[in-house]
C-alpha positions as semicolon CSV with decimal commas, in nm:
position;residue;x (nm);y (nm);z (nm)
1;M;9,848;6,052;38,324
2;E;9,513;6,186;38,429
3;K;9,508;6,388;38,114
4;L;9,568;6,080;37,906
5;T;9,301;5,884;38,096
6;S;9,058;6,170;38,042
7;Q;9,146;6,189;37,672
8;L;9,108;5,807;37,647
9;K;8,762;5,820;37,804
10;Q;8,669;6,108;37,578
11;S;8,793;5,917;37,280
12;Q;8,603;5,608;37,379
13;S;8,290;5,811;37,429
14;E;8,335;5,963;37,081
15;I;8,388;5,614;36,939
16;L;8,066;5,490;37,096
17;S;7,886;5,792;36,968
18;L;8,022;5,739;36,623
19;Q;7,943;5,367;36,631
20;E;7,590;5,460;36,722
21;Q;7,570;5,700;36,437
22;V;7,703;5,431;36,202
23;R;7,429;5,186;36,325
24;S;7,163;5,456;36,284
25;L;7,289;5,542;35,935
26;S;7,305;5,181;35,843
27;L;6,941;5,135;35,944
28;S;6,843;5,446;35,749
29;K;7,037;5,306;35,451
30;S;6,856;4,976;35,469
31;S;6,518;5,146;35,503
32;L;6,586;5,377;35,214
33;S;6,708;5,082;35,005
34;R;6,385;4,894;35,068
35;E;6,181;5,208;34,991
36;M;6,384;5,267;34,678
37;S;6,319;4,910;34,563
38;I;5,941;4,953;34,617
39;V;5,939;5,286;34,431
40;S;6,145;5,134;34,151
41;G;5,889;4,851;34,118
42;K;5,601;5,098;34,110
43;F;5,781;5,310;33,855
44;S;5,828;5,004;33,631
45;E;5,458;4,925;33,653
46;L;5,366;5,285;33,569
47;E;5,617;5,287;33,280
48;Q;5,440;4,968;33,146
49;Q;5,102;5,131;33,186
50;V;5,221;5,435;32,991
51;T;5,349;5,209;32,719
52;D;5,019;5,021;32,702
53;L;4,798;5,338;32,708
54;P;4,808;5,408;32,329
55;R;4,720;5,046;32,248
56;I;4,439;5,046;32,505
57;K;4,304;5,374;32,362
58;S;4,318;5,232;32,009
59;E;4,132;4,918;32,123
60;N;3,875;5,128;32,306
61;K;3,814;5,341;31,994
62;E;3,772;5,029;31,781
63;L;3,525;4,876;32,032
64;Q;3,335;5,207;32,044
65;T;3,311;5,205;31,666
66;R;3,194;4,850;31,661
67;Y;2,937;4,916;31,936
68;D;2,804;5,224;31,747
69;T;2,770;5,016;31,429
70;L;2,596;4,729;31,608
71;L;2,363;4,973;31,781
72;Q;2,274;5,127;31,445
73;M;2,218;4,784;31,289
74;Y;2,000;4,688;31,587
75;G;1,788;4,999;31,541
76;E;1,748;4,922;31,172
77;K;1,645;4,564;31,243
78;A;1,406;4,667;31,518
79;E;1,242;4,914;31,268
80;E;1,227;4,637;31,005
81;V;1,063;4,402;31,250
82;H;0,809;4,663;31,342
83;E;0,728;4,725;30,977
84;L;0,697;4,353;30,914
85;Q;0,455;4,322;31,211
86;L;0,246;4,603;31,066
87;D;0,252;4,426;30,723
88;L;0,154;4,107;30,888
89;T;-0,140;4,272;31,061
90;D;-0,251;4,415;30,730
91;V;-0,224;4,070;30,563
92;R;-0,423;3,909;30,840
93;D;-0,690;4,175;30,814
94;A;-0,709;4,132;30,442
95;Y;-0,727;3,753;30,471
96;K;-1,006;3,778;30,724
97;A;-1,197;4,015;30,496
98;Q;-1,157;3,775;30,204
99;I;-1,282;3,481;30,417
100;E;-1,578;3,685;30,529
101;Q;-1,657;3,778;30,170
102;L;-1,630;3,411;30,063
103;L;-1,857;3,305;30,350
104;A;-2,107;3,572;30,258
105;K;-2,111;3,450;29,900
106;V;-2,146;3,085;30,010
107;I;-2,431;3,165;30,245
108;K;-2,630;3,360;29,975
């Protein structure tokens, strides 16, 4: 009888130990499930980014081309404005010279 009682206590102890292991494993499983869900979400985001990357690169290349073209056009227009300002200065000087000549003739 003592042997049976001892075996019963030992069995109960093993049952408690196994129950604790089950609880611990259940907690680990829950934690890993949450982590897996988070990682899966991040993976989906990265997958979308990888899918979008060629389109974004293409758009960037197009924008760079447009920027370069606009920059060149701006440079050309700035040069044209500078040339027109020089021409305007020349015309003003010529006009002043003509007025001075006319005034000199009128005064004589």
